[in-house]
PDB file of C-alpha atoms in Angstrom:
ATOM      1  CA  MET A1398     -13.894  -6.454  -5.945  1.00 54.00           C
ATOM      2  CA  VAL A1399     -13.850 -10.566  -5.006  1.00 53.00           C
ATOM      3  CA  ALA A1400     -13.244 -11.065  -9.556  1.00 53.00           C
ATOM      4  CA  ALA A1401     -10.722  -8.021 -10.011  1.00 55.00           C
ATOM      5  CA  THR A1402      -8.862  -9.934  -7.508  1.00 59.00           C
ATOM      6  CA  SER A1403      -8.849 -13.350  -8.878  1.00 53.00           C
ATOM      7  CA  VAL A1404      -7.618 -11.936 -11.879  1.00 53.00           C
ATOM      8  CA  LEU A1405      -5.089 -10.329 -10.628  1.00 57.00           C
ATOM      9  CA  GLY A1406      -3.560 -13.434  -8.814  1.00 54.00           C
ATOM     10  CA  VAL A1407      -4.098 -15.396 -12.313  1.00 54.00           C
ATOM     11  CA  THR A1408      -1.869 -13.353 -13.680  1.00 58.00           C
ATOM     12  CA  ILE A1409       0.992 -12.756 -11.337  1.00 60.00           C
ATOM     13  CA  ALA A1410       0.710 -16.192 -10.998  1.00 54.00           C
ATOM     14  CA  LEU A1411       1.149 -16.881 -14.624  1.00 53.00           C
ATOM     15  CA  LEU A1412       4.084 -14.276 -14.927  1.00 52.00           C
ATOM     16  CA  VAL A1413       6.152 -16.027 -11.923  1.00 50.00           C
ATOM     17  CA  SER A1414       5.674 -19.855 -14.117  1.00 48.00           C
ATOM     18  CA  GLY A1415       6.812 -18.269 -16.716  1.00 49.00           C
ATOM     19  CA  VAL A1416       3.972 -18.497 -18.593  1.00 51.00           C
ATOM     20  CA  THR A1417       3.127 -15.693 -21.959  1.00 52.00           C
ATOM     21  CA  VAL A1418      -0.600 -13.448 -20.861  1.00 51.00           C
ATOM     22  CA  SER A1419      -0.882 -12.483 -24.732  1.00 52.00           C
ATOM     23  CA  GLY A1420      -3.894 -12.840 -26.150  1.00 53.00           C
ATOM     24  CA  VAL A1421      -7.359 -14.609 -25.672  1.00 60.00           C
ATOM     25  CA  GLU A1422      -5.323 -17.715 -26.026  1.00 77.00           C
ATOM     26  CA  PRO A1423      -7.241 -20.994 -24.662  1.00 80.00           C
ATOM     27  CA  THR A1424      -4.176 -21.901 -21.972  1.00 80.00           C
ATOM     28  CA  ASN A1425      -5.223 -18.138 -20.154  1.00 79.00           C
ATOM     29  CA  VAL A1426      -9.136 -18.811 -20.468  1.00 85.00           C
ATOM     30  CA  ALA A1427      -8.952 -21.781 -19.122  1.00 85.00           C
ATOM     31  CA  ALA A1428      -6.728 -20.084 -16.371  1.00 82.00           C
ATOM     32  CA  PHE A1429      -8.729 -17.590 -15.260  1.00 84.00           C
ATOM     33  CA  ALA A1430     -11.708 -19.805 -16.081  1.00 89.00           C
ATOM     34  CA  ARG A1431     -10.460 -22.312 -13.395  1.00 88.00           C
ATOM     35  CA  ALA A1432      -9.377 -19.277 -11.269  1.00 86.00           C
ATOM     36  CA  GLY A1433     -12.555 -18.027 -11.268  1.00 89.00           C
ATOM     37  CA  MET A1434     -14.680 -22.088 -11.168  1.00 92.00           C
ATOM     38  CA  LEU A1435     -12.477 -22.487  -7.737  1.00 91.00           C
ATOM     39  CA  THR A1436     -13.715 -18.923  -5.961  1.00 91.00           C
ATOM     40  CA  ALA A1437     -17.388 -19.523  -6.922  1.00 94.00           C
ATOM     41  CA  LEU A1438     -16.848 -23.159  -5.113  1.00 96.00           C
ATOM     42  CA  VAL A1439     -15.202 -21.653  -2.254  1.00 95.00           C
ATOM     43  CA  ALA A1440     -17.983 -19.754  -1.632  1.00 95.00           C
ATOM     44  CA  THR A1441     -20.008 -22.141  -2.035  1.00 97.00           C
ATOM     45  CA  VAL A1442     -18.454 -24.786   0.501  1.00 97.00           C
ATOM     46  CA  GLY A1443     -18.816 -21.026   2.787  1.00 96.00           C
ATOM     47  CA  PHE A1444     -22.497 -20.358   2.449  1.00 96.00           C
ATOM     48  CA  SER A1445     -23.308 -23.562   2.738  1.00 96.00           C
ATOM     49  CA  ALA A1446     -22.018 -24.298   6.102  1.00 95.00           C
ATOM     50  CA  VAL A1447     -22.027 -20.975   7.317  1.00 94.00           C
ATOM     51  CA  GLY A1448     -25.238 -21.794   9.451  1.00 90.00           C
ATOM     52  CA  TRP A1449     -22.905 -23.554  11.682  1.00 89.00           C
ATOM     53  CA  LEU A1450     -21.401 -20.148  12.944  1.00 88.00           C
ATOM     54  CA  LEU A1451     -24.513 -19.177  13.938  1.00 84.00           C
ATOM     55  CA  ARG A1452     -26.385 -21.980  15.398  1.00 78.00           C
ATOM     56  CA  GLU A1453     -28.355 -22.114  18.811  1.00 68.00           C
ATOM     57  CA  ASP A1454     -26.426 -23.309  21.537  1.00 63.00           C
ATOM     58  CA  SER A1455     -27.958 -22.713  24.879  1.00 47.00           C
ATOM     59  CA  THR A1456     -24.059 -22.058  26.580  1.00 53.00           C
ATOM     60  CA  ASN A1457     -23.472 -18.919  24.141  1.00 58.00           C
ATOM     61  CA  ARG A1458     -24.389 -15.825  25.939  1.00 55.00           C
ATOM     62  CA  GLY A1459     -24.423 -13.949  21.922  1.00 54.00           C
ATOM     63  CA  ALA A1460     -26.023 -17.184  20.548  1.00 57.00           C
ATOM     64  CA  ARG A1461     -29.090 -17.017  23.105  1.00 59.00           C
ATOM     65  CA  LEU A1462     -29.504 -13.434  22.192  1.00 60.00           C
ATOM     66  CA  LEU A1463     -29.867 -13.490  18.861  1.00 63.00           C
ATOM     67  CA  SER A1464     -33.582 -13.681  17.877  1.00 63.00           C
ATOM     68  CA  ALA A1465     -35.226 -15.512  15.816  1.00 70.00           C
ATOM     69  CA  SER A1466     -36.588 -13.697  13.185  1.00 71.00           C
ATOM     70  CA  ARG A1467     -33.007 -12.366  12.428  1.00 76.00           C
ATOM     71  CA  ARG A1468     -31.917 -16.259  12.604  1.00 77.00           C
ATOM     72  CA  GLN A1469     -34.056 -16.795   9.901  1.00 79.00           C
ATOM     73  CA  ASN A1470     -33.689 -13.345   8.083  1.00 86.00           C
ATOM     74  CA  PHE A1471     -30.032 -14.419   7.803  1.00 88.00           C
ATOM     75  CA  HIS A1472     -30.639 -18.382   6.972  1.00 86.00           C
ATOM     76  CA  SER A1473     -32.541 -16.210   3.801  1.00 90.00           C
ATOM     77  CA  ARG A1474     -29.780 -14.522   3.161  1.00 93.00           C
ATOM     78  CA  GLN A1475     -26.805 -17.788   3.549  1.00 94.00           C
ATOM     79  CA  TRP A1476     -29.741 -20.694   0.923  1.00 95.00           C
ATOM     80  CA  ARG A1477     -29.819 -17.337  -2.139  1.00 95.00           C
ATOM     81  CA  TYR A1478     -26.174 -16.672  -2.040  1.00 96.00           C
ATOM     82  CA  LEU A1479     -25.356 -20.509  -2.411  1.00 97.00           C
ATOM     83  CA  ALA A1480     -28.113 -20.627  -5.026  1.00 96.00           C
ATOM     84  CA  LEU A1481     -26.295 -17.386  -7.280  1.00 96.00           C
ATOM     85  CA  SER A1482     -22.238 -18.751  -5.807  1.00 96.00           C
ATOM     86  CA  ALA A1483     -23.296 -23.012  -7.076  1.00 97.00           C
ATOM     87  CA  ILE A1484     -24.587 -21.621 -10.006  1.00 97.00           C
ATOM     88  CA  LEU A1485     -21.560 -18.977 -10.945  1.00 95.00           C
ATOM     89  CA  GLY A1486     -19.452 -22.637 -10.337  1.00 95.00           C
ATOM     90  CA  ALA A1487     -21.027 -24.687 -13.360  1.00 97.00           C
ATOM     91  CA  ALA A1488     -21.369 -22.288 -15.458  1.00 96.00           C
ATOM     92  CA  LEU A1489     -17.255 -21.325 -15.300  1.00 95.00           C
ATOM     93  CA  ALA A1490     -16.272 -25.018 -15.408  1.00 96.00           C
ATOM     94  CA  LEU A1491     -18.254 -24.880 -18.269  1.00 95.00           C
ATOM     95  CA  VAL A1492     -16.182 -22.197 -19.613  1.00 94.00           C
ATOM     96  CA  TYR A1493     -12.853 -24.415 -17.574  1.00 94.00           C
ATOM     97  CA  ALA A1494     -14.646 -27.674 -19.955  1.00 94.00           C
ATOM     98  CA  VAL A1495     -14.539 -25.873 -23.225  1.00 94.00           C
ATOM     99  CA  SER A1496     -10.943 -23.996 -22.931  1.00 92.00           C
ATOM    100  CA  SER A1497      -9.297 -27.023 -21.709  1.00 91.00           C
ATOM    101  CA  ALA A1498     -10.787 -29.663 -24.355  1.00 93.00           C
ATOM    102  CA  SER A1499      -9.490 -26.328 -27.164  1.00 92.00           C
ATOM    103  CA  VAL A1500      -5.899 -26.706 -24.991  1.00 89.00           C
ATOM    104  CA  ILE A1501      -5.866 -30.334 -25.541  1.00 90.00           C
ATOM    105  CA  THR A1502      -7.280 -30.799 -29.634  1.00 90.00           C
ATOM    106  CA  GLY A1503      -5.278 -27.766 -30.074  1.00 88.00           C
ATOM    107  CA  GLU A1504      -8.119 -26.228 -32.045  1.00 86.00           C
ATOM    108  CA  PRO A1505      -9.434 -22.143 -31.361  1.00 87.00           C
ATOM    109  CA  ILE A1506     -11.762 -22.118 -29.159  1.00 87.00           C
ATOM    110  CA  LEU A1507     -15.215 -20.984 -31.088  1.00 86.00           C
ATOM    111  CA  ALA A1508     -13.501 -23.927 -33.455  1.00 87.00           C
ATOM    112  CA  LEU A1509     -14.341 -26.766 -31.250  1.00 89.00           C
ATOM    113  CA  THR A1510     -17.302 -29.147 -32.471  1.00 91.00           C
ATOM    114  CA  LEU A1511     -19.343 -31.064 -30.272  1.00 92.00           C
ATOM    115  CA  THR A1512     -18.173 -34.024 -30.940  1.00 93.00           C
ATOM    116  CA  GLU A1513     -14.230 -33.028 -29.643  1.00 92.00           C
ATOM    117  CA  PHE A1514     -16.059 -31.745 -26.507  1.00 93.00           C
ATOM    118  CA  ARG A1515     -17.811 -34.966 -25.956  1.00 94.00           C
ATOM    119  CA  ILE A1516     -14.787 -36.961 -26.278  1.00 94.00           C
ATOM    120  CA  PHE A1517     -12.817 -34.304 -23.820  1.00 93.00           C
ATOM    121  CA  ILE A1518     -15.791 -35.093 -21.239  1.00 92.00           C
ATOM    122  CA  SER A1519     -16.150 -38.542 -21.781  1.00 92.00           C
ATOM    123  CA  GLN A1520     -12.550 -39.809 -21.838  1.00 91.00           C
ATOM    124  CA  VAL A1521      -9.968 -36.771 -20.593  1.00 90.00           C
ATOM    125  CA  GLY A1522      -9.632 -37.180 -16.900  1.00 89.00           C
ATOM    126  CA  LEU A1523     -10.202 -33.612 -16.732  1.00 90.00           C
ATOM    127  CA  GLY A1524     -13.297 -33.474 -17.989  1.00 93.00           C
ATOM    128  CA  ARG A1525     -14.846 -36.206 -16.358  1.00 94.00           C
ATOM    129  CA  ALA A1526     -14.079 -34.417 -12.851  1.00 94.00           C
ATOM    130  CA  LEU A1527     -15.764 -31.114 -14.279  1.00 95.00           C
ATOM    131  CA  LEU A1528     -18.438 -32.815 -15.035  1.00 96.00           C
ATOM    132  CA  ILE A1529     -19.069 -33.723 -11.818  1.00 96.00           C
ATOM    133  CA  VAL A1530     -18.191 -30.170 -10.468  1.00 97.00           C
ATOM    134  CA  ILE A1531     -21.504 -28.974 -12.941  1.00 97.00           C
ATOM    135  CA  PHE A1532     -23.802 -31.855 -11.621  1.00 97.00           C
ATOM    136  CA  GLY A1533     -22.715 -31.503  -8.117  1.00 97.00           C
ATOM    137  CA  ALA A1534     -22.569 -27.397  -7.915  1.00 97.00           C
ATOM    138  CA  CYS A1535     -26.583 -27.533 -10.263  1.00 97.00           C
ATOM    139  CA  VAL A1536     -27.547 -30.078  -7.338  1.00 97.00           C
ATOM    140  CA  VAL A1537     -26.329 -27.713  -4.398  1.00 97.00           C
ATOM    141  CA  ALA A1538     -28.229 -25.084  -6.225  1.00 97.00           C
ATOM    142  CA  GLY A1539     -31.319 -26.942  -6.034  1.00 96.00           C
ATOM    143  CA  MET A1540     -30.966 -27.271  -2.491  1.00 95.00           C
ATOM    144  CA  ALA A1541     -30.342 -23.714  -1.893  1.00 95.00           C
ATOM    145  CA  VAL A1542     -33.545 -22.912  -3.974  1.00 95.00           C
ATOM    146  CA  ALA A1543     -36.042 -25.295  -1.921  1.00 93.00           C
ATOM    147  CA  SER A1544     -34.640 -24.455   0.636  1.00 92.00           C
ATOM    148  CA  ILE A1545     -35.758 -20.646   0.337  1.00 91.00           C
ATOM    149  CA  ILE A1546     -39.308 -22.394  -0.721  1.00 90.00           C
ATOM    150  CA  ARG A1547     -39.518 -24.394   2.090  1.00 87.00           C
ATOM    151  CA  PRO A1548     -37.494 -22.972   5.211  1.00 81.00           C
ATOM    152  CA  SER A1549     -37.855 -26.012   6.614  1.00 75.00           C
ATOM    153  CA  MET A1550     -36.483 -28.497   4.937  1.00 75.00           C
ATOM    154  CA  LYS A1551     -32.851 -29.304   6.186  1.00 78.00           C
ATOM    155  CA  TRP A1552     -30.221 -29.359   3.403  1.00 86.00           C
ATOM    156  CA  ALA A1553     -27.350 -27.971   4.999  1.00 88.00           C
ATOM    157  CA  VAL A1554     -25.531 -31.211   5.817  1.00 93.00           C
ATOM    158  CA  PRO A1555     -25.880 -32.700   2.047  1.00 95.00           C
ATOM    159  CA  ALA A1556     -25.309 -29.295   0.321  1.00 95.00           C
ATOM    160  CA  VAL A1557     -22.049 -29.322   2.366  1.00 96.00           C
ATOM    161  CA  CYS A1558     -20.374 -32.560   1.394  1.00 96.00           C
ATOM    162  CA  ILE A1559     -21.698 -32.408  -2.506  1.00 97.00           C
ATOM    163  CA  SER A1560     -19.833 -28.914  -2.823  1.00 97.00           C
ATOM    164  CA  ILE A1561     -16.743 -30.440  -0.824  1.00 96.00           C
ATOM    165  CA  LEU A1562     -16.815 -33.029  -3.370  1.00 96.00           C
ATOM    166  CA  SER A1563     -17.553 -30.909  -6.710  1.00 95.00           C
ATOM    167  CA  LEU A1564     -14.448 -29.100  -4.867  1.00 94.00           C
ATOM    168  CA  ILE A1565     -11.795 -31.939  -5.205  1.00 93.00           C
ATOM    169  CA  ALA A1566     -12.678 -32.941  -8.240  1.00 92.00           C
ATOM    170  CA  VAL A1567     -10.924 -30.986 -10.076  1.00 89.00           C
ATOM    171  CA  PRO A1568      -7.369 -30.819  -7.829  1.00 85.00           C
ATOM    172  CA  LEU A1569      -7.437 -34.460  -8.140  1.00 83.00           C
ATOM    173  CA  SER A1570      -7.996 -35.130 -11.193  1.00 81.00           C
ATOM    174  CA  GLY A1571      -4.205 -32.342 -11.564  1.00 64.00           C
ATOM    175  CA  HIS A1572      -1.096 -32.129 -10.387  1.00 50.00           C
ATOM    176  CA  GLY A1573      -0.705 -35.077  -7.400  1.00 46.00           C
ATOM    177  CA  SER A1574      -3.273 -37.078  -8.653  1.00 45.00           C
ATOM    178  CA  HIS A1575      -0.892 -39.886  -9.958  1.00 48.00           C
ATOM    179  CA  GLU A1576       0.247 -40.868  -6.107  1.00 62.00           C
ATOM    180  CA  SER A1577      -2.207 -41.974  -3.446  1.00 69.00           C
ATOM    181  CA  VAL A1578      -0.250 -40.145  -0.635  1.00 70.00           C
ATOM    182  CA  THR A1579      -0.102 -36.595  -2.627  1.00 74.00           C
ATOM    183  CA  SER A1580      -4.395 -36.990  -3.542  1.00 80.00           C
ATOM    184  CA  GLY A1581      -4.337 -37.480   0.384  1.00 82.00           C
ATOM    185  CA  PHE A1582      -2.455 -34.264   0.703  1.00 83.00           C
ATOM    186  CA  VAL A1583      -4.434 -32.340  -2.068  1.00 84.00           C
ATOM    187  CA  ALA A1584      -7.846 -32.921  -1.136  1.00 88.00           C
ATOM    188  CA  VAL A1585      -6.698 -32.237   2.784  1.00 91.00           C
ATOM    189  CA  HIS A1586      -5.166 -29.353   1.511  1.00 88.00           C
ATOM    190  CA  VAL A1587      -7.980 -28.089  -0.234  1.00 91.00           C
ATOM    191  CA  ILE A1588     -10.689 -28.991   2.212  1.00 94.00           C
ATOM    192  CA  ALA A1589      -9.515 -27.166   5.221  1.00 93.00           C
ATOM    193  CA  ALA A1590      -8.542 -24.130   2.202  1.00 91.00           C
ATOM    194  CA  ALA A1591     -12.097 -23.742   1.338  1.00 94.00           C
ATOM    195  CA  LEU A1592     -13.421 -24.183   5.265  1.00 95.00           C
ATOM    196  CA  TRP A1593     -10.639 -21.264   6.005  1.00 92.00           C
ATOM    197  CA  CYS A1594     -11.224 -19.329   3.163  1.00 92.00           C
ATOM    198  CA  GLY A1595     -15.207 -19.644   2.430  1.00 94.00           C
ATOM    199  CA  LEU A1596     -16.344 -19.431   5.686  1.00 95.00           C
ATOM    200  CA  LEU A1597     -14.958 -15.880   5.533  1.00 93.00           C
ATOM    201  CA  ALA A1598     -16.506 -15.071   3.000  1.00 93.00           C
ATOM    202  CA  ALA A1599     -20.178 -16.665   3.450  1.00 95.00           C
ATOM    203  CA  LEU A1600     -20.008 -14.761   7.197  1.00 93.00           C
ATOM    204  CA  ALA A1601     -19.012 -10.877   5.821  1.00 91.00           C
ATOM    205  CA  ALA A1602     -21.722 -11.518   2.805  1.00 92.00           C
ATOM    206  CA  THR A1603     -24.340 -12.438   5.369  1.00 93.00           C
ATOM    207  CA  ALA A1604     -24.266 -11.060   8.870  1.00 88.00           C
ATOM    208  CA  ARG A1605     -25.344  -7.924   8.854  1.00 83.00           C
ATOM    209  CA  SER A1606     -25.809  -6.533  12.772  1.00 82.00           C
ATOM    210  CA  ARG A1607     -23.128  -6.749  15.545  1.00 82.00           C
ATOM    211  CA  ILE A1608     -24.635  -9.902  17.396  1.00 83.00           C
ATOM    212  CA  GLU A1609     -24.085 -11.870  14.421  1.00 84.00           C
ATOM    213  CA  TRP A1610     -20.747 -10.900  13.400  1.00 85.00           C
ATOM    214  CA  ALA A1611     -20.233 -11.305  17.624  1.00 84.00           C
ATOM    215  CA  VAL A1612     -21.512 -15.063  17.624  1.00 84.00           C
ATOM    216  CA  GLY A1613     -19.367 -16.043  14.883  1.00 86.00           C
ATOM    217  CA  LEU A1614     -16.527 -14.904  14.970  1.00 88.00           C
ATOM    218  CA  PRO A1615     -15.504 -16.150  17.243  1.00 87.00           C
ATOM    219  CA  ARG A1616     -16.381 -19.355  16.022  1.00 89.00           C
ATOM    220  CA  PHE A1617     -15.070 -18.739  13.288  1.00 91.00           C
ATOM    221  CA  SER A1618     -11.857 -17.764  14.317  1.00 89.00           C
ATOM    222  CA  GLN A1619     -11.638 -21.228  16.282  1.00 88.00           C
ATOM    223  CA  VAL A1620     -12.275 -22.976  12.999  1.00 92.00           C
ATOM    224  CA  ALA A1621      -9.782 -21.180  11.195  1.00 89.00           C
ATOM    225  CA  GLY A1622      -6.639 -22.027  13.687  1.00 88.00           C
ATOM    226  CA  TRP A1623      -7.319 -25.194  12.739  1.00 91.00           C
ATOM    227  CA  CYS A1624      -7.737 -24.684   9.031  1.00 92.00           C
ATOM    228  CA  VAL A1625      -4.621 -22.935   8.979  1.00 89.00           C
ATOM    229  CA  LEU A1626      -2.635 -25.436  10.684  1.00 90.00           C
ATOM    230  CA  ILE A1627      -4.167 -28.593   7.999  1.00 92.00           C
ATOM    231  CA  VAL A1628      -3.639 -25.972   4.804  1.00 88.00           C
ATOM    232  CA  ALA A1629      -0.035 -25.563   6.190  1.00 86.00           C
ATOM    233  CA  LEU A1630       1.673 -28.798   7.634  1.00 87.00           C
ATOM    234  CA  SER A1631      -0.432 -30.361   3.952  1.00 85.00           C
ATOM    235  CA  GLY A1632       0.612 -27.855   1.540  1.00 79.00           C
ATOM    236  CA  VAL A1633       4.639 -28.375   2.681  1.00 77.00           C
ATOM    237  CA  GLY A1634       3.733 -32.656   2.401  1.00 77.00           C
ATOM    238  CA  SER A1635       2.763 -32.013  -0.727  1.00 74.00           C
ATOM    239  CA  ALA A1636       5.427 -30.065  -2.051  1.00 69.00           C
ATOM    240  CA  ILE A1637       8.292 -32.076  -0.511  1.00 71.00           C
ATOM    241  CA  LEU A1638       6.080 -35.125  -2.122  1.00 69.00           C
ATOM    242  CA  LEU A1639       6.841 -33.109  -5.833  1.00 64.00           C
ATOM    243  CA  SER A1640       9.400 -31.591  -5.577  1.00 63.00           C
ATOM    244  CA  ASP A1641      13.794 -33.536  -5.838  1.00 60.00           C
ATOM    245  CA  SER A1642      14.908 -30.331  -4.108  1.00 57.00           C
ATOM    246  CA  LEU A1643      14.829 -26.625  -2.709  1.00 60.00           C
ATOM    247  CA  ALA A1644      16.794 -25.738  -5.370  1.00 62.00           C
ATOM    248  CA  ALA A1645      14.260 -27.926  -8.474  1.00 59.00           C
ATOM    249  CA  LEU A1646      11.322 -26.162  -6.824  1.00 61.00           C
ATOM    250  CA  VAL A1647      12.902 -22.979  -6.855  1.00 64.00           C
ATOM    251  CA  ALA A1648      14.158 -23.097 -10.612  1.00 63.00           C
ATOM    252  CA  SER A1649      10.482 -24.648 -11.963  1.00 63.00           C
ATOM    253  CA  GLY A1650       7.476 -22.415 -12.817  1.00 66.00           C
ATOM    254  CA  TYR A1651       6.068 -24.795 -10.514  1.00 68.00           C
ATOM    255  CA  GLY A1652       7.995 -24.060  -7.206  1.00 70.00           C
ATOM    256  CA  ARG A1653       8.508 -20.626  -8.335  1.00 74.00           C
ATOM    257  CA  VAL A1654       4.169 -20.256  -7.717  1.00 75.00           C
ATOM    258  CA  VAL A1655       4.245 -23.351  -4.351  1.00 75.00           C
ATOM    259  CA  LEU A1656       7.028 -20.124  -2.753  1.00 78.00           C
ATOM    260  CA  ALA A1657       4.577 -16.379  -4.259  1.00 79.00           C
ATOM    261  CA  LYS A1658       1.629 -18.805  -2.490  1.00 79.00           C
ATOM    262  CA  ALA A1659       3.602 -19.577   0.857  1.00 81.00           C
ATOM    263  CA  PHE A1660       4.606 -16.125   0.742  1.00 84.00           C
ATOM    264  CA  LEU A1661       0.508 -15.720   0.988  1.00 83.00           C
ATOM    265  CA  LEU A1662      -0.102 -17.955   3.225  1.00 84.00           C
ATOM    266  CA  VAL A1663       2.340 -16.942   5.461  1.00 85.00           C
ATOM    267  CA  SER A1664       1.336 -13.333   4.960  1.00 85.00           C
ATOM    268  CA  LEU A1665      -2.379 -14.608   6.513  1.00 84.00           C
ATOM    269  CA  VAL A1666      -0.946 -16.594   9.743  1.00 83.00           C
ATOM    270  CA  LEU A1667       0.057 -13.159  10.361  1.00 84.00           C
ATOM    271  CA  GLY A1668      -2.968 -11.075   9.665  1.00 79.00           C
ATOM    272  CA  GLY A1669      -5.071 -13.462  11.200  1.00 76.00           C
ATOM    273  CA  TRP A1670      -2.611 -13.392  14.206  1.00 78.00           C
ATOM    274  CA  TRP A1671      -3.114  -9.653  14.488  1.00 78.00           C
ATOM    275  CA  TRP A1672      -7.267  -9.514  13.391  1.00 72.00           C
ATOM    276  CA  ARG A1673      -7.475 -12.666  16.565  1.00 73.00           C
ATOM    277  CA  LYS A1674      -5.346 -10.362  19.035  1.00 73.00           C
ATOM    278  CA  HIS A1675      -7.248  -6.889  18.237  1.00 73.00           C
ATOM    279  CA  TRP A1676      -9.766  -7.753  16.844  1.00 76.00           C
ATOM    280  CA  ILE A1677     -12.330 -11.007  18.051  1.00 76.00           C
ATOM    281  CA  GLU A1678     -12.642 -10.189  21.600  1.00 76.00           C
ATOM    282  CA  PRO A1679     -13.921  -6.485  20.672  1.00 78.00           C
ATOM    283  CA  VAL A1680     -16.630  -7.608  17.957  1.00 77.00           C
ATOM    284  CA  SER A1681     -17.649 -10.329  20.330  1.00 72.00           C
ATOM    285  CA  ARG A1682     -18.505  -7.909  23.334  1.00 73.00           C
ATOM    286  CA  HIS A1683     -20.483  -5.317  20.794  1.00 69.00           C
ATOM    287  CA  LYS A1684     -17.965  -2.844  20.302  1.00 72.00           C
ATOM    288  CA  VAL A1685     -17.247  -2.841  16.423  1.00 73.00           C
ATOM    289  CA  ASP A1686     -19.443  -1.934  14.290  1.00 77.00           C
ATOM    290  CA  SER A1687     -20.759  -4.109  11.350  1.00 75.00           C
ATOM    291  CA  VAL A1688     -19.296  -2.361   8.915  1.00 80.00           C
ATOM    292  CA  VAL A1689     -15.760  -1.656   9.689  1.00 79.00           C
ATOM    293  CA  THR A1690     -15.615  -5.619  10.757  1.00 80.00           C
ATOM    294  CA  ILE A1691     -16.791  -6.355   7.042  1.00 82.00           C
ATOM    295  CA  ARG A1692     -14.077  -4.029   5.591  1.00 82.00           C
ATOM    296  CA  ARG A1693     -11.994  -6.354   7.727  1.00 81.00           C
ATOM    297  CA  SER A1694     -12.891  -9.283   6.690  1.00 83.00           C
ATOM    298  CA  ALA A1695     -12.684  -7.853   2.939  1.00 84.00           C
ATOM    299  CA  ILE A1696      -8.691  -7.202   3.769  1.00 84.00           C
ATOM    300  CA  GLU A1697      -8.058 -11.241   4.404  1.00 84.00           C
ATOM    301  CA  ILE A1698     -10.748 -12.509   1.799  1.00 86.00           C
ATOM    302  CA  ALA A1699      -8.987 -10.463  -0.880  1.00 84.00           C
ATOM    303  CA  VAL A1700      -5.687 -11.720   0.240  1.00 84.00           C
ATOM    304  CA  MET A1701      -7.387 -15.019   0.278  1.00 85.00           C
ATOM    305  CA  VAL A1702      -8.630 -15.136  -3.204  1.00 83.00           C
ATOM    306  CA  LEU A1703      -5.485 -14.023  -4.891  1.00 82.00           C
ATOM    307  CA  ALA A1704      -4.638 -17.323  -3.020  1.00 82.00           C
ATOM    308  CA  ILE A1705      -6.868 -19.116  -4.907  1.00 81.00           C
ATOM    309  CA  GLY A1706      -5.437 -17.518  -8.506  1.00 79.00           C
ATOM    310  CA  PHE A1707      -2.141 -18.780  -7.867  1.00 78.00           C
ATOM    311  CA  ALA A1708      -3.491 -22.685  -7.192  1.00 77.00           C
ATOM    312  CA  ALA A1709      -5.905 -22.554 -10.385  1.00 73.00           C
ATOM    313  CA  VAL A1710      -1.978 -21.631 -11.650  1.00 73.00           C
ATOM    314  CA  LEU A1711      -0.349 -24.182 -10.325  1.00 70.00           C
ATOM    315  CA  ALA A1712      -2.479 -27.083 -13.422  1.00 64.00           C
ATOM    316  CA  LEU A1713      -0.817 -25.185 -15.975  1.00 63.00           C
ATOM    317  CA  THR A1714       2.370 -25.543 -14.629  1.00 60.00           C
ATOM    318  CA  VAL A1715       4.564 -28.531 -14.808  1.00 49.00           C
ATOM    319  CA  GLU A1716       5.355 -30.027 -12.064  1.00 47.00           C
ATOM    320  CA  PRO A1717       9.285 -30.457 -10.553  1.00 40.00           C
ATOM    321  CA  THR A1718       9.766 -34.189 -10.489  1.00 40.00           C
ATOM    322  CA  THR A1719       8.678 -34.087 -14.193  1.00 38.00           C
ATOM    323  CA  VAL A1720      11.203 -32.076 -14.849  1.00 35.00           C
ATOM    324  CA  THR A1721      14.325 -33.197 -13.445  1.00 37.00           C
ATOM    325  CA  LYS A1722      13.194 -37.199 -15.129  1.00 34.00           C
TER     326      LYS A1722
END
């Protein structure tokens, strides 16, 4: 479902931006690979941090009721999924690197030489950023495997830090990297969005019982509220800095994708408000079956993945300030 939603998001965003979607063009391959890579890296951030939602807390009744064996099983699932998402992120980053090198050189993907690819990853900003992504994702995967083998090892904090650094490397190498203030907005925007989307996805994948949801979901809701605020403010700030006017924003492919992404954000905020009002309290009282909770989470995650697909296409569109100059 996640893969299909990501493909749908990229396709819609390409059509909105005016990019032709036909055949296996390097540009289209790069867009889909970037969306898949970002989705995997967001999941990696979520899986590396999701253990915090079920942390021990003597003041939390649900956390006190969570048995040691259940908590251990939760963390075991967390590390396994983290290893898978990190490896997938590294693989898709490699595909994105090859397709991007093909776009820059003008060569078909299968005709790209090793020398051209080496020049891309060593001399082009995007190539160097993708090298960081691949290396960082592999390191996180190694930490996850080490935690599976030796559960006593504490790799959560380093894994979160490296996951976040890997995630923001590519966005900072693309649009907005020419101005330090805009780069700050982009970094904050990406990190907040990753925690918001990634934590919910990770919780949906790892929580298996009502008590795990009763402990984790209210804590996620608190984090999500701050993340939504940061995502909205940083997104507005970045859009203002990158656009001369609202008319210029609407007239450009970049602007139309930004507006479509903003629409998805508003939908997520309204949906999150409704969930918080009608869903969080029953879950915290163990009154909602875990299957129902996972199903509801899947709906919100699907919209989030659509937004990630839109974000991936932003790198392929021309910023409005560039058009007007």
